Short mmCIF file of C-alpha atoms in Angstrom, two decimals:
data_model
loop_
_atom_site.label_atom_id
_atom_site.label_comp_id
_atom_site.label_asym_id
_atom_site.label_seq_id
_atom_site.Cartn_x
_atom_site.Cartn_y
_atom_site.Cartn_z
CA UNK A 666 142.03 106.96 228.09
CA UNK A 667 144.56 106.18 225.10
CA UNK A 668 147.83 104.76 225.81
CA UNK A 669 150.50 104.87 223.09
CA UNK A 670 153.42 102.77 222.54
CA UNK A 671 156.70 104.52 221.74
CA UNK A 672 156.33 103.76 217.82
CA UNK A 673 152.51 104.96 218.23
CA UNK A 674 153.66 107.97 219.46
CA UNK A 675 156.00 108.72 216.65
CA UNK A 676 153.56 107.84 214.28
CA UNK A 677 151.22 110.51 216.11
CA UNK A 678 153.74 113.21 216.21
CA UNK A 679 154.20 112.61 212.48
CA UNK A 680 150.47 112.60 211.49
CA UNK A 681 149.96 115.98 213.42
CA UNK A 682 152.87 117.37 211.42
CA UNK A 683 151.41 116.13 208.07
CA UNK A 684 148.26 117.97 209.63
CA UNK A 685 149.92 121.13 209.75
CA UNK A 686 151.81 121.43 213.37
CA UNK A 687 155.53 121.45 213.02
CA UNK A 688 157.94 119.54 215.31
CA UNK A 689 159.22 122.35 216.56
CA UNK A 690 155.97 123.64 217.51
CA UNK A 691 155.23 120.37 219.17
CA UNK A 692 158.65 120.75 221.35
CA UNK A 693 157.85 124.29 222.08
CA UNK A 694 154.28 123.23 223.62
CA UNK A 695 155.47 120.40 225.25
CA UNK A 696 158.49 122.48 227.11
CA UNK A 697 156.23 125.21 227.90
CA UNK A 698 153.16 123.20 229.26
CA UNK A 699 155.50 120.86 231.27
CA UNK A 700 157.23 123.92 232.87
CA UNK A 701 153.69 125.15 233.78
CA UNK A 702 153.10 121.72 235.52
CA UNK A 703 156.49 121.73 237.07
CA UNK A 704 155.93 125.33 238.65
CA UNK A 705 152.41 124.22 239.94
CA UNK A 706 153.25 120.71 241.36
CA UNK A 707 156.74 121.12 242.08
CA UNK A 708 157.65 124.47 242.35
CA UNK A 709 161.37 125.36 242.79
CA UNK A 710 162.15 127.25 245.99
CA UNK A 711 165.20 129.00 246.61
CA UNK A 712 167.58 125.73 245.29
CA UNK A 713 168.72 125.49 241.90
CA UNK A 714 166.85 123.50 238.95
CA UNK A 715 169.08 120.77 237.85
CA UNK A 716 168.10 119.75 234.45
CA UNK A 717 169.75 116.32 232.88
CA UNK A 718 169.93 116.34 229.19
CA UNK A 719 170.48 114.01 226.53
CA UNK A 720 171.38 115.16 222.84
CA UNK A 721 167.91 114.25 221.35
CA UNK A 722 164.62 115.60 221.50
CA UNK A 723 163.97 114.56 224.93
CA UNK A 724 166.98 116.87 226.12
CA UNK A 725 165.37 119.31 223.62
CA UNK A 726 162.05 119.14 225.67
CA UNK A 727 164.11 120.01 228.76
CA UNK A 728 165.85 123.20 227.03
CA UNK A 729 162.58 124.44 226.39
CA UNK A 730 161.78 124.22 230.09
CA UNK A 731 165.08 125.64 231.14
CA UNK A 732 164.07 128.87 229.10
CA UNK A 733 160.80 128.82 230.52
CA UNK A 734 161.80 128.57 234.24
CA UNK A 735 164.72 130.72 233.88
CA UNK A 736 162.62 133.57 232.22
CA UNK A 737 160.32 133.10 235.80
CA UNK A 738 163.58 133.81 237.66
CA UNK A 739 164.31 130.39 238.66
CA UNK A 740 168.08 129.34 238.85
CA UNK A 741 168.57 126.72 236.22
CA UNK A 742 171.48 124.58 235.73
CA UNK A 743 171.85 122.30 232.56
CA UNK A 744 174.25 119.09 232.54
CA UNK A 745 174.70 117.17 229.11
CA UNK A 746 175.23 113.85 229.86
CA UNK A 747 175.92 112.68 226.52
CA UNK A 748 177.73 115.36 224.89
CA UNK A 749 176.86 118.41 222.98
CA UNK A 750 176.18 117.07 219.47
CA UNK A 751 172.61 117.73 219.83
CA UNK A 752 169.71 116.81 217.38
CA UNK A 753 168.90 119.98 215.15
CA UNK A 754 165.61 121.17 217.31
CA UNK A 755 167.75 120.77 220.72
CA UNK A 756 170.35 122.72 219.24
CA UNK A 757 168.15 125.34 218.22
CA UNK A 758 166.66 125.33 221.85
CA UNK A 759 170.12 125.59 223.37
CA UNK A 760 170.88 128.71 221.23
CA UNK A 761 167.73 130.49 222.77
CA UNK A 762 169.34 130.14 226.21
CA UNK A 763 172.36 132.42 225.27
CA UNK A 764 170.95 135.52 226.91
CA UNK A 765 169.45 133.96 229.91
CA UNK A 766 171.26 133.25 233.27
CA UNK A 767 171.50 129.56 232.61
CA UNK A 768 174.58 127.58 233.87
CA UNK A 769 175.23 125.14 231.01
CA UNK A 770 177.81 122.53 232.19
CA UNK A 771 179.30 118.97 230.19
CA UNK A 772 179.05 115.85 232.52
CA UNK A 773 182.42 114.80 231.05
CA UNK A 774 184.34 117.82 232.79
CA UNK A 775 182.25 117.14 236.28
CA UNK A 776 184.20 115.25 238.91
CA UNK A 777 182.45 112.58 241.02
CA UNK A 778 182.44 114.95 244.06
CA UNK A 779 180.73 118.09 242.08
CA UNK A 780 178.61 115.80 240.53
CA UNK A 781 177.29 114.40 243.60
CA UNK A 782 177.20 118.25 245.32
CA UNK A 783 174.86 119.32 242.28
CA UNK A 784 172.45 116.78 242.84
CA UNK A 785 172.65 117.27 246.56
CA UNK A 786 172.08 121.14 246.61
CA UNK A 787 169.62 121.01 243.85
CA UNK A 788 165.58 121.50 244.87
CA UNK A 789 164.45 119.61 241.60
CA UNK A 790 166.07 117.53 239.21
CA UNK A 791 164.71 117.14 235.83
CA UNK A 792 165.51 114.09 233.73
CA UNK A 793 165.32 114.90 230.06
CA UNK A 794 167.86 112.42 228.95
CA UNK A 795 166.30 109.57 226.76
CA UNK A 796 162.58 109.70 227.14
CA UNK A 797 160.36 106.91 225.15
CA UNK A 798 163.18 105.65 222.90
CA UNK A 799 165.17 103.95 225.46
CA UNK A 800 165.95 100.35 225.87
CA UNK A 801 168.42 97.93 227.72
CA UNK A 802 170.76 99.22 230.24
CA UNK A 803 171.77 102.80 231.13
CA UNK A 804 175.51 104.03 230.00
CA UNK A 805 177.84 103.97 232.93
CA UNK A 806 178.25 107.44 232.84
CA UNK A 807 174.46 108.16 232.98
CA UNK A 808 173.77 105.67 235.45
CA UNK A 809 176.34 107.70 237.69
CA UNK A 810 173.95 110.78 237.50
CA UNK A 811 170.71 108.73 237.83
CA UNK A 812 172.09 107.49 241.28
CA UNK A 813 173.43 110.36 242.53
CA UNK A 814 169.82 112.06 241.93
CA UNK A 815 168.15 109.17 243.21
CA UNK A 816 170.13 109.62 246.46
CA UNK A 817 169.32 113.59 246.46
CA UNK A 818 166.67 115.06 248.55
CA UNK A 819 165.26 117.15 245.74
CA UNK A 820 161.85 116.48 243.87
CA UNK A 821 162.79 114.46 240.95
CA UNK A 822 160.85 114.91 237.82
CA UNK A 823 160.88 113.05 234.42
CA UNK A 824 159.84 113.81 231.06
CA UNK A 825 157.57 111.62 229.27
CA UNK A 826 159.45 108.04 230.78
CA UNK A 827 162.21 108.08 233.51
CA UNK A 828 165.70 107.60 231.75
CA UNK A 829 166.31 103.64 232.41
CA UNK A 830 162.63 102.55 231.73
CA UNK A 831 161.55 100.79 228.58
CA UNK A 832 158.12 102.65 227.63
CA UNK A 833 156.47 99.85 226.32
CA UNK A 834 157.53 96.83 228.46
CA UNK A 835 158.13 98.56 231.75
CA UNK A 836 161.53 96.88 232.32
CA UNK A 837 164.25 98.74 233.86
CA UNK A 838 167.88 98.39 235.13
CA UNK A 839 169.93 99.43 237.95
CA UNK A 840 169.90 103.02 239.08
CA UNK A 841 166.99 103.77 236.82
CA UNK A 842 165.86 107.50 237.37
CA UNK A 843 163.28 107.33 240.33
CA UNK A 844 160.61 109.85 239.76
CA UNK A 845 158.37 111.91 241.83
CA UNK A 846 156.30 112.87 239.21
CA UNK A 847 156.40 112.45 235.40
CA UNK A 848 155.03 115.00 232.85
CA UNK A 849 154.19 112.86 229.63
CA UNK A 850 153.30 114.29 226.16
CA UNK A 851 150.13 113.80 224.52
CA UNK A 852 149.13 110.59 225.75
CA UNK A 853 150.22 108.16 228.68
CA UNK A 854 152.63 105.19 227.77
CA UNK A 855 152.16 101.50 228.84
CA UNK A 856 155.11 101.82 231.53
CA UNK A 857 152.95 104.68 233.48
CA UNK A 858 150.65 101.75 234.33
CA UNK A 859 152.46 98.72 234.26
CA UNK A 860 152.72 97.52 237.87
CA UNK A 861 156.34 96.52 237.70
CA UNK A 862 157.30 100.28 236.51
CA UNK A 863 154.56 102.73 237.64
CA UNK A 864 156.33 103.26 240.97
CA UNK A 865 159.29 104.38 239.24
CA UNK A 866 157.23 107.18 237.35
CA UNK A 867 155.81 108.75 240.37
CA UNK A 868 152.37 110.69 239.61
CA UNK A 869 152.04 111.27 236.09
CA UNK A 870 150.66 114.22 234.35
CA UNK A 871 149.83 114.44 230.60
CA UNK A 872 150.41 117.54 229.18
CA UNK A 873 148.62 118.70 225.95
CA UNK A 874 151.13 119.40 223.13
CA UNK A 875 148.60 120.16 220.28
CA UNK A 876 147.95 116.70 218.70
CA UNK A 877 144.32 116.09 217.90
CA UNK A 878 142.34 113.17 219.96
CA UNK A 879 141.41 112.01 216.64
CA UNK A 880 144.75 111.49 215.56
CA UNK A 881 145.83 109.80 218.83
CA UNK A 882 142.77 107.46 218.62
CA UNK A 883 144.02 106.45 214.78
CA UNK A 884 147.73 105.60 216.16
CA UNK A 885 148.43 102.01 215.06
CA UNK A 886 148.82 99.82 218.24
CA UNK A 887 147.31 102.40 220.52
CA UNK A 888 145.61 100.86 223.66
CA UNK A 889 142.69 101.73 225.60
CA UNK A 890 143.17 101.91 229.30
CA UNK A 891 139.90 99.99 231.04
CA UNK A 892 138.08 101.93 233.28
CA UNK A 893 134.36 102.05 234.49
CA UNK A 894 132.61 103.69 231.36
CA UNK A 895 134.65 100.93 229.08
CA UNK A 896 133.12 98.30 231.29
CA UNK A 897 129.61 99.56 231.27
CA UNK A 898 129.64 98.77 227.72
CA UNK A 899 129.90 95.27 228.06
CA UNK A 900 127.76 94.82 231.30
CA UNK A 901 124.46 93.47 229.94
CA UNK A 902 121.46 95.52 230.69
CA UNK A 903 118.51 94.14 232.54
CA UNK A 904 114.73 94.93 231.95
CA UNK A 905 112.07 94.91 234.45
CA UNK A 906 109.74 93.07 231.94
CA UNK A 907 112.04 90.02 231.56
CA UNK A 908 112.40 86.11 232.72
CA UNK A 909 115.21 83.91 233.18
CA UNK A 910 115.39 82.95 229.51
CA UNK A 911 116.29 86.85 228.35
CA UNK A 912 119.46 86.49 230.23
CA UNK A 913 121.18 83.59 228.37
CA UNK A 914 122.04 79.84 229.02
CA UNK A 915 125.59 79.20 229.86
CA UNK A 916 126.91 75.82 229.63
CA UNK A 917 130.06 75.04 231.95
CA UNK A 918 132.54 72.17 230.80
CA UNK A 919 135.09 71.04 232.94
CA UNK A 920 136.16 69.54 236.11
CA UNK A 921 137.86 66.32 237.35
CA UNK A 922 138.13 63.89 240.20
CA UNK A 923 141.32 65.50 241.38
CA UNK A 924 140.57 69.39 240.40
CA UNK A 925 136.65 70.13 241.83
CA UNK A 926 137.19 73.78 242.91
CA UNK A 927 137.87 75.40 239.44
CA UNK A 928 134.59 74.75 237.58
CA UNK A 929 132.65 75.76 240.92
CA UNK A 930 134.50 79.02 240.95
CA UNK A 931 133.95 79.94 237.72
CA UNK A 932 129.95 78.85 238.26
CA UNK A 933 129.50 81.02 241.00
CA UNK A 934 130.91 83.93 239.26
CA UNK A 935 128.71 83.53 236.16
CA UNK A 936 125.83 83.17 238.09
CA UNK A 937 126.72 86.27 240.16
CA UNK A 938 127.04 88.10 236.97
CA UNK A 939 123.57 87.90 235.64
CA UNK A 940 123.46 84.79 233.53
CA UNK A 941 119.56 83.12 233.23
CA UNK A 942 120.57 79.45 233.51
CA UNK A 943 123.84 77.73 233.87
CA UNK A 944 124.44 74.22 233.29
CA UNK A 945 127.40 72.40 234.48
CA UNK A 946 128.45 69.38 232.41
CA UNK A 947 131.12 67.63 234.87
CA UNK A 948 132.12 64.21 236.03
CA UNK A 949 129.35 62.73 238.13
CA UNK A 950 131.59 62.89 241.31
CA UNK A 951 131.76 66.80 241.12
CA UNK A 952 127.86 67.30 240.87
CA UNK A 953 127.18 67.30 244.65
CA UNK A 954 130.26 69.33 245.44
CA UNK A 955 128.86 72.02 243.35
CA UNK A 956 125.35 71.64 244.19
CA UNK A 957 126.28 72.23 247.90
CA UNK A 958 127.33 75.62 247.17
CA UNK A 959 124.98 76.34 244.41
CA UNK A 960 121.63 75.03 244.56
CA UNK A 961 120.68 77.20 241.50
CA UNK A 962 122.91 75.11 238.87
CA UNK A 963 121.41 72.56 236.67
CA UNK A 964 123.61 69.46 235.71
CA UNK A 965 124.78 67.53 232.94
CA UNK A 966 126.43 64.36 235.10
CA UNK A 967 129.01 62.84 232.94
CA UNK A 968 130.60 59.21 233.80
CA UNK A 969 134.15 59.75 234.17
CA UNK A 970 137.24 58.20 232.52
CA UNK A 971 138.91 55.95 234.96
CA UNK A 972 141.63 58.56 235.28
CA UNK A 973 138.47 60.78 236.68
CA UNK A 974 138.25 62.93 233.66
CA UNK A 975 135.51 63.78 231.11
CA UNK A 976 136.01 61.03 228.52
CA UNK A 977 136.37 61.42 224.62
CA UNK A 978 133.40 59.63 224.22
CA UNK A 979 130.83 62.52 225.38
CA UNK A 980 131.72 64.75 222.70
CA UNK A 981 128.68 64.14 220.84
CA UNK A 982 126.38 64.22 223.88
CA UNK A 983 128.22 67.64 225.17
CA UNK A 984 127.82 68.96 221.78
CA UNK A 985 123.91 68.45 222.04
CA UNK A 986 124.23 70.37 225.19
CA UNK A 987 125.70 73.13 223.60
CA UNK A 988 123.01 73.47 220.99
CA UNK A 989 120.74 73.95 224.39
CA UNK A 990 123.05 76.81 225.37
CA UNK A 991 123.63 80.44 224.23
CA UNK A 992 127.40 80.41 225.48
CA UNK A 993 129.99 77.75 226.39
CA UNK A 994 132.58 77.99 229.07
CA UNK A 995 135.22 75.08 228.50
CA UNK A 996 138.52 73.99 230.50
CA UNK A 997 138.13 74.85 234.31
CA UNK A 998 139.73 72.09 236.18
CA UNK A 999 139.18 69.82 233.13
CA UNK A 1000 142.97 68.36 233.12
CA UNK A 1001 144.73 67.44 230.03
CA UNK A 1002 145.25 63.97 228.77
CA UNK A 1003 144.27 62.19 225.59
CA UNK A 1004 140.56 62.10 226.46
CA UNK A 1005 140.28 66.00 226.83
CA UNK A 1006 142.36 66.87 224.14
CA UNK A 1007 140.25 64.80 221.81
CA UNK A 1008 136.93 66.07 223.96
CA UNK A 1009 138.25 69.78 223.07
CA UNK A 1010 138.97 69.50 219.67
CA UNK A 1011 135.44 67.75 219.38
CA UNK A 1012 133.71 70.76 221.45
CA UNK A 1013 135.33 73.64 219.57
CA UNK A 1014 133.18 72.61 216.30
CA UNK A 1015 129.99 74.10 218.45
CA UNK A 1016 128.73 77.04 216.83
CA UNK A 1017 127.92 78.76 220.00
CA UNK A 1018 130.15 81.61 221.62
CA UNK A 1019 132.83 79.91 224.09
CA UNK A 1020 135.19 80.90 226.66
CA UNK A 1021 138.21 78.92 226.70
CA UNK A 1022 140.27 78.79 230.00
CA UNK A 1023 142.92 76.69 232.04
CA UNK A 1024 143.18 73.27 230.75
CA UNK A 1025 141.17 73.84 227.76
CA UNK A 1026 144.13 75.99 226.57
CA UNK A 1027 146.52 73.54 227.34
CA UNK A 1028 144.40 71.02 225.25
CA UNK A 1029 144.08 73.58 222.42
CA UNK A 1030 148.25 74.39 222.74
CA UNK A 1031 148.97 70.59 221.63
CA UNK A 1032 147.46 71.36 218.17
CA UNK A 1033 146.78 75.48 217.95
CA UNK A 1034 145.78 75.49 214.19
CA UNK A 1035 142.45 73.85 215.49
CA UNK A 1036 141.27 77.44 216.45
CA UNK A 1037 141.22 78.23 212.88
CA UNK A 1038 138.11 75.81 212.33
CA UNK A 1039 136.16 78.11 215.18
CA UNK A 1040 133.38 79.96 213.35
CA UNK A 1041 131.48 81.30 216.22
CA UNK A 1042 132.86 84.10 218.62
CA UNK A 1043 135.81 82.75 220.83
CA UNK A 1044 137.82 84.33 223.87
CA UNK A 1045 140.94 82.77 225.41
CA UNK A 1046 142.01 83.45 228.78
CA UNK A 1047 145.56 82.46 229.08
CA UNK A 1048 148.09 83.34 231.69
CA UNK A 1049 151.70 83.98 230.76
CA UNK A 1050 152.54 80.20 231.09
CA UNK A 1051 149.63 79.07 228.73
CA UNK A 1052 150.24 81.64 226.50
CA UNK A 1053 153.61 80.48 226.24
CA UNK A 1054 152.47 77.07 225.42
CA UNK A 1055 149.90 78.43 222.58
CA UNK A 1056 152.98 80.50 220.97
CA UNK A 1057 155.65 78.51 221.80
CA UNK A 1058 157.49 81.58 223.07
CA UNK A 1059 159.39 82.19 226.20
CA UNK A 1060 157.63 84.07 229.06
CA UNK A 1061 160.39 86.82 229.19
CA UNK A 1062 159.59 87.31 225.31
CA UNK A 1063 155.82 87.58 225.98
CA UNK A 1064 156.61 89.97 228.91
CA UNK A 1065 158.50 92.25 226.80
CA UNK A 1066 156.24 92.32 223.88
CA UNK A 1067 152.72 91.43 225.41
CA UNK A 1068 151.09 94.05 223.30
CA UNK A 1069 152.03 93.00 219.98
CA UNK A 1070 152.16 89.05 220.57
CA UNK A 1071 148.48 89.17 222.16
CA UNK A 1072 147.45 91.47 218.91
CA UNK A 1073 149.00 89.17 216.40
CA UNK A 1074 147.73 86.04 218.07
CA UNK A 1075 143.99 87.58 218.08
CA UNK A 1076 144.42 88.25 214.51
CA UNK A 1077 146.22 84.81 213.12
CA UNK A 1078 143.42 82.92 214.93
CA UNK A 1079 140.25 85.21 214.85
CA UNK A 1080 139.73 85.15 218.57
CA UNK A 1081 139.78 87.66 221.49
CA UNK A 1082 142.77 87.14 223.80
CA UNK A 1083 142.66 88.11 227.54
CA UNK A 1084 146.39 87.79 228.12
CA UNK A 1085 146.33 87.66 232.02
CA UNK A 1086 148.96 89.10 234.35
CA UNK A 1087 149.35 91.91 236.78
CA UNK A 1088 148.42 94.05 233.89
CA UNK A 1089 146.02 92.15 232.07
CA UNK A 1090 145.83 92.77 227.99
CA UNK A 1091 142.88 92.20 226.05
CA UNK A 1092 143.33 91.77 222.15
CA UNK A 1093 140.70 91.51 219.72
CA UNK A 1094 141.10 90.36 216.03
CA UNK A 1095 140.74 93.54 214.17
CA UNK A 1096 143.82 94.85 216.12
CA UNK A 1097 142.10 96.81 218.99
CA UNK A 1098 143.89 96.84 222.43
CA UNK A 1099 143.17 97.10 225.95
CA UNK A 1100 144.92 96.99 229.45
CA UNK A 1101 143.85 97.32 232.82
CA UNK A 1102 145.34 99.09 235.78
CA UNK A 1103 143.26 98.04 238.50
CA UNK A 1104 143.76 94.66 240.63
CA UNK A 1105 146.03 93.90 243.39
CA UNK A 1106 148.74 90.94 244.66
CA UNK A 1107 145.91 89.37 246.69
CA UNK A 1108 144.65 88.11 243.02
CA UNK A 1109 147.64 86.25 242.37
CA UNK A 1110 146.06 83.09 244.08
CA UNK A 1111 144.55 79.91 242.73
CA UNK A 1112 141.26 80.34 241.43
CA UNK A 1113 141.10 83.99 240.35
CA UNK A 1114 141.40 83.02 236.87
CA UNK A 1115 138.44 80.66 236.84
CA UNK A 1116 136.34 83.57 238.34
CA UNK A 1117 137.41 85.72 235.76
CA UNK A 1118 136.38 82.90 233.08
CA UNK A 1119 133.41 82.62 235.01
CA UNK A 1120 132.27 86.59 234.28
CA UNK A 1121 133.42 86.48 230.89
CA UNK A 1122 131.36 83.38 230.03
CA UNK A 1123 128.27 84.81 231.65
CA UNK A 1124 128.48 88.06 229.59
CA UNK A 1125 128.91 85.99 226.19
CA UNK A 1126 125.86 83.79 227.14
CA UNK A 1127 124.05 87.03 227.83
CA UNK A 1128 124.74 88.21 224.16
CA UNK A 1129 127.79 90.69 224.95
CA UNK A 1130 130.28 90.51 221.94
CA UNK A 1131 133.54 88.79 222.67
CA UNK A 1132 135.71 92.07 223.48
CA UNK A 1133 132.89 93.58 225.19
CA UNK A 1134 132.45 90.71 227.46
CA UNK A 1135 136.24 90.27 227.99
CA UNK A 1136 137.04 93.98 228.72
CA UNK A 1137 133.97 94.20 231.02
CA UNK A 1138 135.07 90.81 232.70
CA UNK A 1139 138.51 92.14 233.26
CA UNK A 1140 137.85 95.42 235.08
CA UNK A 1141 134.95 94.46 236.99
CA UNK A 1142 137.25 91.20 237.92
CA UNK A 1143 140.05 93.85 239.16
CA UNK A 1144 137.59 96.16 241.18
CA UNK A 1145 136.19 93.04 242.87
CA UNK A 1146 139.86 92.13 243.88
CA UNK A 1147 140.22 95.71 244.85
CA UNK A 1148 137.64 95.71 246.90
CA UNK A 1149 138.09 92.33 248.59
CA UNK A 1150 141.66 93.50 249.37
CA UNK A 1151 140.35 96.38 251.02
CA UNK A 1152 138.37 94.50 253.42
CA UNK A 1153 140.49 91.25 253.85
CA UNK A 1154 144.00 92.40 252.86
CA UNK A 1155 145.72 90.89 249.97
CA UNK A 1156 147.13 88.03 252.38
CA UNK A 1157 143.83 86.58 253.39
CA UNK A 1158 141.45 87.32 250.44
CA UNK A 1159 140.70 84.51 248.42
CA UNK A 1160 139.25 84.01 244.79
CA UNK A 1161 136.15 82.45 245.92
CA UNK A 1162 135.81 85.52 248.48
CA UNK A 1163 136.28 87.92 245.55
CA UNK A 1164 132.67 86.69 244.36
CA UNK A 1165 131.25 88.18 247.56
CA UNK A 1166 132.12 91.69 246.63
CA UNK A 1167 130.47 91.44 243.25
CA UNK A 1168 127.45 93.23 244.48
CA UNK A 1169 129.44 96.08 245.62
CA UNK A 1170 131.11 96.33 242.10
CA UNK A 1171 127.95 96.32 240.13
CA UNK A 1172 126.18 98.70 242.41
CA UNK A 1173 128.81 101.15 241.32
CA UNK A 1174 129.32 100.34 237.52
CA UNK A 1175 126.22 98.49 236.15
CA UNK A 1176 124.07 101.90 235.78
#
C-alpha cells in the first residue's frame, strides 16, 4: 500500500491532470465516492447531516457530498467556518446546490447556543474544513465548532484528514476534530497510521478518485506501508538440500563488563532468524553469559580494556574475523569511550554487509563523516535520540520531519536507515521509504532494539539486501511484539520473551 504525504498527493493530482483528468473531475469523483461510503458506513437517519466547510478544495469536496446526499433525500445543513470567499471549484459546486433543499449558513452569524444546538441535533457531522494542507493550531472560531462537534453524539466523519491534524507528522492540538471515520482520497496519508494520530481518524476508507496506481507509485516521497507481502521479499528462503554454510556466517561484535544482555538478545534474535553460524566477538567475561543461554554460538573472546570494554587494539583481529563472516553486527552493549570510538572507525573499513546499532551508532556520531568511507552495504538502526546525535537535530524536529530527514541521511551517506519509533521508518539511499503500523507499547522496553538489530543482521548475513533485510526485520519484529503482547500483555512482555514468538511469526509469513 502506498502512503502519500501532502506534497506527494499534490504532485499526484497534478500528474493525473497532466495525463488527461481535470481537477473538477477529481473533485466530483471524490465527493461522489465519499458520499457513497458515508451512506453505506454511517447512513444518516432522520437527523440532519451537518457539513462543516472551509473555503478551499476540502470544502469543495464537502459541497459535492452535500449535493449527493440532498439528491438522495437527506436533510443537509452546511456551515461555512471560514467565510464565503471560496476557491473557484468550491464556488462552482456551491452554485450547483441552488435548486436543492440545502440549508446554507455562515458561522460568523451563528450564536454559540445555536452552534451547540446544530451539533447536538445532527445525526452525522462531516468535517470538510482543512484537509491535508493543515499545520499549526486551529483558528479560535474553528476550534469552537470542532469542540462542539466532538461533544455531540452524532457520527463524526472527516474528509481526507480531521481538521487540526497535520497530515504528515500526526501532530495535533486542542480540539482537533475527532472522527469516527475518515474518507481519504486516492491514497492513505501518514497520519492515518502514525500511532499518535490514528485514533483521531477512526476507521479510514480510501476512495478511488481516478488517479492511476502507477501515478501514485511514482509520486516523489511516497511511502510503502509494511505488510506481510513486503516482509516476505526480505526473508531468506531455505532449501531442503542445504547445510549451515548456505545460510551465512554472522559476526556479532559488542558487549562490555556492565552491559551483557544487549549482545545476548541480539544473538538470540539472529539465531532464531535462520543464520547458519554466529560468532560472538565479546569481552572474555561476557562469553559465559551467552554460552549459558546459547550453546549454538561460537566465540572470539577478547581481553577487555581496564574499563571492561573492547579495546581499540583488537581492531586488526576483528577485521580478520569479519573476513570469515558474511555479515557483521556492531554496537550492541559496546559502550562509548575512546577505545570503542577508535575500534568502530577501524571496523567500518571491513568490506562485509554491516548492521550498526546502539553504541556503534553513538561512536559513529562522534564523526559521522566516517560513514562515507563505507563501501559495503550498511544498515543503521537509530532510535530518535541516537538519530539526534547523528544529525545534530532536536528530537521534536525529527518527529515532525521523520520521512524527509531519514531519506536525506540515507541518501547523503549511502546507508539504509531504520529510524525506530512507535512507527519505524526505513529509508533507502535511493529515496524509497517504508513505514510500519504494527507493534505495541509493550515493545517500549530495554532490549527491543537489540532484538531488531539481530533480526536485520541475520538477514544481511544470509544475503538479503540492506533494504529488504531492514523492511522484513521491522515488520517481523512488530509482529512478534504483537504476538507477545496478546499472550503476556504489554506490561509483562520483555524483549527476550519476544524471541519466543518468532516461530509463530515465521509460520505465518515465511512461506
